XYZ file of C-alpha atoms in Angstrom:
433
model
C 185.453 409.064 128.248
C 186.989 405.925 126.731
C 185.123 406.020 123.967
C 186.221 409.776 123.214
C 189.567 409.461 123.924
C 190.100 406.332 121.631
C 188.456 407.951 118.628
C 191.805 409.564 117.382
C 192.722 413.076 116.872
C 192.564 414.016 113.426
C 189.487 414.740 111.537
C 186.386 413.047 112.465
C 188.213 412.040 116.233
C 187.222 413.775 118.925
C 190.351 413.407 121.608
C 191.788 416.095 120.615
C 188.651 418.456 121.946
C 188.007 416.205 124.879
C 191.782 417.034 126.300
C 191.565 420.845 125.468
C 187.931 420.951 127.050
C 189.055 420.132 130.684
C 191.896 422.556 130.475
C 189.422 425.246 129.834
C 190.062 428.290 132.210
C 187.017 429.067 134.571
C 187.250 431.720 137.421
C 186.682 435.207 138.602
C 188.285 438.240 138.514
C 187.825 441.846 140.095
C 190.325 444.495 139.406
C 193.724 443.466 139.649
C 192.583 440.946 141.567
C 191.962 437.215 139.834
C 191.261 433.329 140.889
C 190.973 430.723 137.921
C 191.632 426.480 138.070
C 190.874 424.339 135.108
C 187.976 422.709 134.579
C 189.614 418.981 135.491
C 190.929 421.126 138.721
C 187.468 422.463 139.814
C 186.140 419.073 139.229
C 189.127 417.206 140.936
C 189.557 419.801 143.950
C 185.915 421.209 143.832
C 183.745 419.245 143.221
C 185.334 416.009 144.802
C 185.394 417.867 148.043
C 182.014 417.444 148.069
C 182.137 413.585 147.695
C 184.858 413.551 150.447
C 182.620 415.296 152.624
C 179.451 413.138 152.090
C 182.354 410.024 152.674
C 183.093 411.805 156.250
C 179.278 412.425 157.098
C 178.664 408.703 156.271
C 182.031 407.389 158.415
C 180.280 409.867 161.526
C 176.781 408.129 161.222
C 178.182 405.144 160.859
C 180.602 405.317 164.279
C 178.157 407.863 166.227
C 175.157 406.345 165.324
C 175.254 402.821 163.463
C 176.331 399.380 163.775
C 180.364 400.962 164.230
C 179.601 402.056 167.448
C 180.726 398.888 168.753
C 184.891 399.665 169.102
C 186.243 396.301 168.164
C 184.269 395.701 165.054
C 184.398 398.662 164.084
C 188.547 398.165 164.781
C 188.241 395.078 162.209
C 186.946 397.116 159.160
C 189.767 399.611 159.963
C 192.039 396.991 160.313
C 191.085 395.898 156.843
C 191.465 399.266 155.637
C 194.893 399.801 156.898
C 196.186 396.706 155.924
C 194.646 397.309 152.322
C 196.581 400.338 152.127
C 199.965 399.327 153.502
C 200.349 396.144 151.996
C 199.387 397.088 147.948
C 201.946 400.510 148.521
C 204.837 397.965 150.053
C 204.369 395.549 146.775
C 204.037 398.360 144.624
C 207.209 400.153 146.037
C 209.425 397.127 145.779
C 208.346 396.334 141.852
C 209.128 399.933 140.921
C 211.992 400.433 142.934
C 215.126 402.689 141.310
C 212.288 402.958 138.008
C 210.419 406.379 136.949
C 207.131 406.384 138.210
C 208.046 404.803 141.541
C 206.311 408.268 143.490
C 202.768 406.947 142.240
C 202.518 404.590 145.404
C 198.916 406.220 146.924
C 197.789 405.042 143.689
C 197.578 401.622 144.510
C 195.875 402.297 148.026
C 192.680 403.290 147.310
C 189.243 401.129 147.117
C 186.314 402.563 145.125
C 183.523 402.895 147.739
C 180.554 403.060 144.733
C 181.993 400.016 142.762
C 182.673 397.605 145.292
C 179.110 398.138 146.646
C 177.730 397.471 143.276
C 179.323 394.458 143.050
C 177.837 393.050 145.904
C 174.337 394.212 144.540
C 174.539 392.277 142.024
C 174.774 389.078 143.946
C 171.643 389.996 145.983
C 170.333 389.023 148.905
C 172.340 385.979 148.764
C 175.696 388.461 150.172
C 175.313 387.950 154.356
C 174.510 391.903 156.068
C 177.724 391.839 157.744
C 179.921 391.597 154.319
C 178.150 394.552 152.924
C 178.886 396.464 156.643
C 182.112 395.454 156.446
C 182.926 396.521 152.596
C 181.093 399.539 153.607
C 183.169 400.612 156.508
C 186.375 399.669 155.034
C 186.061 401.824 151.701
C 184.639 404.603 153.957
C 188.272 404.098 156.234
C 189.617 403.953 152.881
C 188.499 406.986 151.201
C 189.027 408.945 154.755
C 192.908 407.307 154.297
C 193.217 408.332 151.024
C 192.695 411.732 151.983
C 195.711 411.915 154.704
C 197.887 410.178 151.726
C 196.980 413.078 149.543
C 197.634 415.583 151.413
C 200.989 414.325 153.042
C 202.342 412.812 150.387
C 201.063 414.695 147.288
C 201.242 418.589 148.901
C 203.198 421.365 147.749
C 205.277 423.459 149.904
C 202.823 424.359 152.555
C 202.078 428.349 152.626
C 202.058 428.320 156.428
C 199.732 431.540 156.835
C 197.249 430.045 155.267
C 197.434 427.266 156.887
C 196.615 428.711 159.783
C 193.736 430.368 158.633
C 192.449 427.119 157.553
C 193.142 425.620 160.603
C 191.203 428.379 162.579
C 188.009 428.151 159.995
C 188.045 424.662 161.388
C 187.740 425.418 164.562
C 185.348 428.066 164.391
C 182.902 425.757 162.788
C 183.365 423.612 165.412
C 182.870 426.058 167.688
C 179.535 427.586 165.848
C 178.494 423.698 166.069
C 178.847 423.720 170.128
C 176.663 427.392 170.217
C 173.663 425.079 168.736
C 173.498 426.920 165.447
C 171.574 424.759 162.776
C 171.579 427.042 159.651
C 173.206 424.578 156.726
C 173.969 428.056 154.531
C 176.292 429.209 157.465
C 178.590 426.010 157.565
C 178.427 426.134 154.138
C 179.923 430.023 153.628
C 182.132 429.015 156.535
C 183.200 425.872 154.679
C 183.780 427.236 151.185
C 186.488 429.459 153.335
C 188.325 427.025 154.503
C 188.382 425.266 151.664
C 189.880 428.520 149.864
C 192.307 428.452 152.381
C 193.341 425.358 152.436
C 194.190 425.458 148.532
C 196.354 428.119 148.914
C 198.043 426.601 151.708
C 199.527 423.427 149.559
C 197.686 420.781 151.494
C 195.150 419.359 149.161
C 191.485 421.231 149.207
C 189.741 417.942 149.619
C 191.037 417.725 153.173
C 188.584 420.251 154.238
C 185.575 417.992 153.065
C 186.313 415.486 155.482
C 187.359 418.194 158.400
C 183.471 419.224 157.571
C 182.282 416.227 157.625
C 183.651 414.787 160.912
C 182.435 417.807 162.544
C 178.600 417.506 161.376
C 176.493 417.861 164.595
C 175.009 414.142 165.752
C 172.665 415.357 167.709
C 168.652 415.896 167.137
C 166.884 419.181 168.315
C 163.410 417.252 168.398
C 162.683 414.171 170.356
C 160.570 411.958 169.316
C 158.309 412.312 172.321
C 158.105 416.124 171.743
C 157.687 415.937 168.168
C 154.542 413.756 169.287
C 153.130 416.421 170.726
C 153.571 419.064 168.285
C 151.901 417.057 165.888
C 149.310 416.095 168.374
C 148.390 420.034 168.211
C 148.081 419.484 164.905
C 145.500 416.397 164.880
C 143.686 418.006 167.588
C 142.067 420.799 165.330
C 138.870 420.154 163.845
C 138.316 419.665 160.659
C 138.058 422.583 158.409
C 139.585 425.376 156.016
C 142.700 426.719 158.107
C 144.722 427.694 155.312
C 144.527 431.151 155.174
C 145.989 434.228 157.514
C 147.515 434.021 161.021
C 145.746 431.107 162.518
C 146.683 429.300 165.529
C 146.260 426.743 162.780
C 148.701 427.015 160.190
C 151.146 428.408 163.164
C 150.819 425.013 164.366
C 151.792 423.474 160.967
C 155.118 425.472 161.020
C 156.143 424.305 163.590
C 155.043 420.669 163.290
C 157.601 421.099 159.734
C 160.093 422.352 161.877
C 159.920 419.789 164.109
C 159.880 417.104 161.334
C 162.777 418.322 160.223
C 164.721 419.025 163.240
C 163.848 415.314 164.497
C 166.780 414.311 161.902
C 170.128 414.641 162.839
C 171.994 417.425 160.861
C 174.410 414.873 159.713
C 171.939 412.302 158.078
C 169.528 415.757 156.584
C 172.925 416.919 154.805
C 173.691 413.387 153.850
C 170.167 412.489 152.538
C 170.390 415.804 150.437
C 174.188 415.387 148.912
C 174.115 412.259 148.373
C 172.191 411.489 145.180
C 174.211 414.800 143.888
C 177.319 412.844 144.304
C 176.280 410.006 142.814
C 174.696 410.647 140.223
C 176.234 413.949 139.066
C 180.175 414.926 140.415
C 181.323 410.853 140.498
C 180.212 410.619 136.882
C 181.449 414.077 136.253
C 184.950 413.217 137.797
C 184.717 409.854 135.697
C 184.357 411.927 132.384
C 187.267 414.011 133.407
C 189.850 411.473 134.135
C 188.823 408.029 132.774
C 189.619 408.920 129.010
C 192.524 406.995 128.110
C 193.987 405.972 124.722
C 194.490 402.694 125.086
C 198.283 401.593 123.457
C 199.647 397.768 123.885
C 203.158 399.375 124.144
C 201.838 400.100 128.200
C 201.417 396.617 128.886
C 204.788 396.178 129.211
C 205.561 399.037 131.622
C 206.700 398.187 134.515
C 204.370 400.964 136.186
C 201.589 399.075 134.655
C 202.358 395.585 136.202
C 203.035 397.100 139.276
C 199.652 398.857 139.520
C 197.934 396.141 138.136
C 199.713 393.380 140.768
C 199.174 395.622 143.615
C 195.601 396.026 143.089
C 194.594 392.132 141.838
C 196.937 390.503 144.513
C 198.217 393.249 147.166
C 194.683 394.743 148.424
C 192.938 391.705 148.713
C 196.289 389.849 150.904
C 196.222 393.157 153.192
C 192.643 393.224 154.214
C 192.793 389.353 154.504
C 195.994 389.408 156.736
C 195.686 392.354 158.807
C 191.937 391.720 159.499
C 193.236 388.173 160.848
C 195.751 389.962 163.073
C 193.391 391.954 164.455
C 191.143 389.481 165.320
C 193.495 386.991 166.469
C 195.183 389.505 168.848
C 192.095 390.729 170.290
C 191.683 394.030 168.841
C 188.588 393.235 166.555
C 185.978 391.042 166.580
C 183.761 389.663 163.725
C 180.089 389.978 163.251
C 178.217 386.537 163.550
C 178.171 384.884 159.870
C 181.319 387.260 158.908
C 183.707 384.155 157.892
C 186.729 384.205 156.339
C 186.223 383.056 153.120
C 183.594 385.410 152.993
C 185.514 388.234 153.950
C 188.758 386.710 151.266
C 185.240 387.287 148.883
C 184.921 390.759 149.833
C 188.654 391.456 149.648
C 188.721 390.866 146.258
C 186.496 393.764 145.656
C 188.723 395.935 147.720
C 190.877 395.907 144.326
C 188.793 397.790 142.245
C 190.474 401.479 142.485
C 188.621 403.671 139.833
C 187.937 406.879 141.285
C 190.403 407.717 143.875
C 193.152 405.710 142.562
C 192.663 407.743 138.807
C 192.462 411.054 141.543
C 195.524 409.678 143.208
C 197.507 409.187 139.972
C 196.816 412.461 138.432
C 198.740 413.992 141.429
C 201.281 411.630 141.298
C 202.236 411.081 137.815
C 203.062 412.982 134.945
C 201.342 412.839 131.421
C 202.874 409.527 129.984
C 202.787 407.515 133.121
C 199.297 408.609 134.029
C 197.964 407.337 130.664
C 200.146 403.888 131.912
C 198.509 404.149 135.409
C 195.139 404.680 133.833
C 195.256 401.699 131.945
C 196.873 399.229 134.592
C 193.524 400.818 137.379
C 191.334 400.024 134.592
C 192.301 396.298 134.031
C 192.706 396.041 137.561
C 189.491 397.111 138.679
C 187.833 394.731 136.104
C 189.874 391.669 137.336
C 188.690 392.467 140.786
C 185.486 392.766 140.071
C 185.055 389.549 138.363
C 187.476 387.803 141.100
C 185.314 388.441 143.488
C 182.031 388.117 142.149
C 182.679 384.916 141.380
C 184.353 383.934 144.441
C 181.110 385.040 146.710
C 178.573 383.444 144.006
C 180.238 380.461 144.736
C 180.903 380.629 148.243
C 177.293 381.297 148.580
C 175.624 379.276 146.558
C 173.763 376.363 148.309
C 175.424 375.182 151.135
C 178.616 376.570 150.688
C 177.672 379.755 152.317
C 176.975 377.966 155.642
C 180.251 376.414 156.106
C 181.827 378.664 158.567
C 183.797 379.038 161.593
C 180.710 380.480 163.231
C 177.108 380.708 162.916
C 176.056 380.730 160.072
C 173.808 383.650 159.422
C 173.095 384.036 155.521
C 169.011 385.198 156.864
C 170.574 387.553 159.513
C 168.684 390.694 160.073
C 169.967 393.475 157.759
C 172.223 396.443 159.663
C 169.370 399.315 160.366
C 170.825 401.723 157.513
C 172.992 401.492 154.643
C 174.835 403.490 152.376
C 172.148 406.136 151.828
C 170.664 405.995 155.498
C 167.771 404.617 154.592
C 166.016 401.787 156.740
C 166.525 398.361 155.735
C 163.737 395.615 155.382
C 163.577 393.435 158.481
C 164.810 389.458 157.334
C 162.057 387.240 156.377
C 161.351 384.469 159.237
C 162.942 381.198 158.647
C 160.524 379.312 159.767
C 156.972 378.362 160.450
C-alpha cells in the first residue's frame, strides 16, 4: 500500500487507481429496492467485524476458560488496558487542544494485538510466559475498548428502530444459545442480521462482532469420559472391510466424528476455523485498504502528527505502566510470578504500536488531509515502539538481567496452556538434573 500510494499519479504511478479502486461501489439491488458500501467500507465494517469477533471469542476463552479466570490478574491486564487508553487520549487532547483535528482522540488508544505479539516472537523463548499473557490480554481488552470508543464516540445519529431490532437479534441468539442449539450456519444468518441492523442504526457494525463473540457457548456437548466410550465402540470391532452400506460399523464412526467434534467447545471450533482467515486474509486486506499513504515532510510539522506520534511513543507505554502499578498496589490485581516491572515497562512499549485499529480509528475520525497526517504520525509511531521495546526486553533479558526482580524469578516458567491460536503449548524444559 505504501509502495502504491508513493508512486505518483501521473503516467506510469499507480495512486491514482489505488484510491479510485477502494471507492468502487459493490452491493445488491432488487427492484426499487438497493444496498451498496464501498469497497474500503465492506472491508472496514465487513470484513473487520469478523476480526472483532474472533478478538471477543479469544477474550471469552481466555476469562471462561484460560489463565484469566483468576479475577485479580486478570484485573491487572485490564488495568493496563484502561490506563493505556485513558492516559495516550488525555496527552493527545491537551496537545491538540482549540487545533483542527483535535476529534481524532480514539486514535491514539488503540494497541495492535498482531504486532505487538510479533514483537515478542522475535525475542524467543527468552520473553517470560506471563509477559506474552499479559500483552495478550491487554490488546484483547484493548481491541474490545476500542470497539465501545467507536461506537460512542464515532456514531451517527442513532436510528432508534433499528436499534432495537439489533438489540433483540442479540438477545435471541442468546437465547437460541440457552435452547442448546449447535448449528454454526444458524448464528451465523442470525448474526449477519444484526449486523445489518446495527449499520443502519448509526452505532458502528463492528459492535455486533464482539456482541457475537461474548455470547459463543463455553460449554462442551461431549465429555471426555463419554467420548471414550464412543470411540471404544469403535476399537472394539474387528478388523475388516466396514466401509460400505448401513453397518453398525460405519454408524459407529459417525458418531465417534460427532463426538470428536462436539468434545470442543463451540467457542475454540469457531476460533480455530476464523482465525487463520483473519490473519492471513481480512488484516492484510484491511492493511492494503488503509495503510497507503503519500508520504510529504510538510506533515511532520503538524501538530496532529506530534500529537499522535507523542501519545503513542510516550502516553501508552506511561498508562499501562502507571495504572497497572495502581492496581496492584491497591489490591485490585495481582502479578503472575516472574511478571516484574521492568519487564512489564518492556512490554508497554509495545503497547504503542497502533497500526490497525488506530488507521480504523482515524478514518472515522478524520477527514482526508488529516488522515493522510494521522497515517503518517501511527506509522512512525508504531516503528519507534517496536524498536523501543525490543530492545528494552533483549536487554532486560539477556543474561542475568532478566532475573533481577522483585519476585521470583521465573524466565523457565511453564508456558500458559494456550495461546493466541488455542493451541497447546510445549511444557518448559527441566532445569535441572
Amino acid at each position: 500500500a505504501l509502495v502504491v500510494a508513493n508512486s505518483g499519479g501521473g503516467e506510469g504511478g499507480w495512486a491514482a487507481g489505488y484510491a479510485a479502486f477502494w471507492e468502487t461501489r459493490v452491493g445488491v439491488s432488487f427492484g426499487e429496492f438497493g444496498f451498496s458500501r464501498s469497497l474500503r467500507h465492506w472491508v472496514n465494517d465487513g470484513l473487520m467485524t469478523l476480526f472483532f469477533f474472533v478478538v471477543a471469542l479469544e477474550l471469552k476463552r481466555e476469562l471462561v476458560l484460560g489463565e484469566l479466570r483468576q479475577v485479580r490478574r486478570a484485573a491487572l491486564s485490564l488495568a493496563g488496558a484502561v490506563g493505556g487508553m485513558l492516559v495516550p487520549a488525555g496527552l493527545f487532547l491537551a496537545l491538540m487542544r482549540g487545533r483542527e483535528g483535535v476529534g481524532g482522540w480514539g486514535t491514539v488508544t488503540a494497541t495492535d494485538t498482531a504486532f505487538a505479539l510479533g514483537c515478542l516472537a522475535v525475542l524467543g523463548p527468552r520473553v517470560p510466559p506471563g509477559l506474552r499473557l499479559f500483552i495478550l490480554s491487554l490488546a484483547i481488552f484493548d481491541d474490545v475498548g476500542a470497539v465501545l470508543v467507536v461506537a460512542f464516540g464515532y456514531g451517527q445519529a442513532l436510528n432508534w428502530a433499528a436499534l432495537a431490532a439489533a438489540i433483540a437479534g442479540v438477545v435471541a441468539l442468546a437465547g437460541v444459545g440457552r435452547l442448546g442449539i449447535r448449528s454454526i450456519p444458524a448464528y451465523f444468518m442470525l448474526g449477519a442480521g444484526i449486523w445489518l441492523c446495527f449499520d443502519a442504526s448509526g452505532v458502528h457494525p463492528t459492535v455486533a462482532g464482539v456482541a457475537l463473540g461474548l455470547l459463543a457457548p463455553t460449554g462442551r456437548w461431549v465429555a471426555n469420559d463419554r467420548m471414550r466410550a464412543i470411540f471404544g465402540l469403535v476399537l472394539a470391532h474387528p478388523p475388516g472391510e466396514h466401509a460400505g452400506g448401513d453397518s453398525a460399523e460405519r454408524r459407529e464412526l459417525q458418531r465417534a466424528g460427532r463426538a470428536a467434534r462436539e468434545s470442543i467447545s463451540p467457542v475454540e471450533r469457531l476460533e480455530m476455523v476464523l482465525h487463520p482467515w483473519v490473519g492471513f486474509a481480512i488484516l492484510p486486506v484491511f492493511a492494503l485498504a488503509n495503510a497507503g499513504v503519500a508520504f510529504s515532510s510538510a506533515a511532520l510539522g503538524e501538530p496532529l502528527f506530534g500529537a499522535v506520534v507523542a501519545s503513542f511513543v510516550l502516553g501508552k507505554p506511561l498508562g499501562v505502566l502507571g495504572v497497572s502499578w495502581i492496581a496492584v498496589r491497591l489490591g485490585v490485581a495481582t502479578r503472575p510470578p516472574g511478571l516484574t516491572w521492568p519487564l512489564i515497562a518492556g512490554g508497554a512499549f509495545l503497547t504503542g504500536i497502533g497500526f490497525t485499529m488506530a488507521l480504523f480509528i482515524a478514518g472515522l475520525a478524520l477527514g482526508p488531509a488529516p488522515f493522510d497526517v494521522a497515517r503518517m504520525g501511527i506509522l512512525l509511531a508504531s516503528v519507534v515502539s517496536a524498536l523501543a521495546g525490543i530492545a528494552t526486553l533483549f536487554w532486560l533479558t539477556s543474561g542475568a538481567r532478566g532475573d533481577r526482580s522483585d519476585g521470583p524469578a521465573t524466565t523457565r516458567a511453564a508456558p500458559p496452556s494456550h495461546g493466541r491460536g488455542g493451541r497447546a503449548a510445549r511444557p518448559a524444559r527441566p532445569s535441572g538434573p
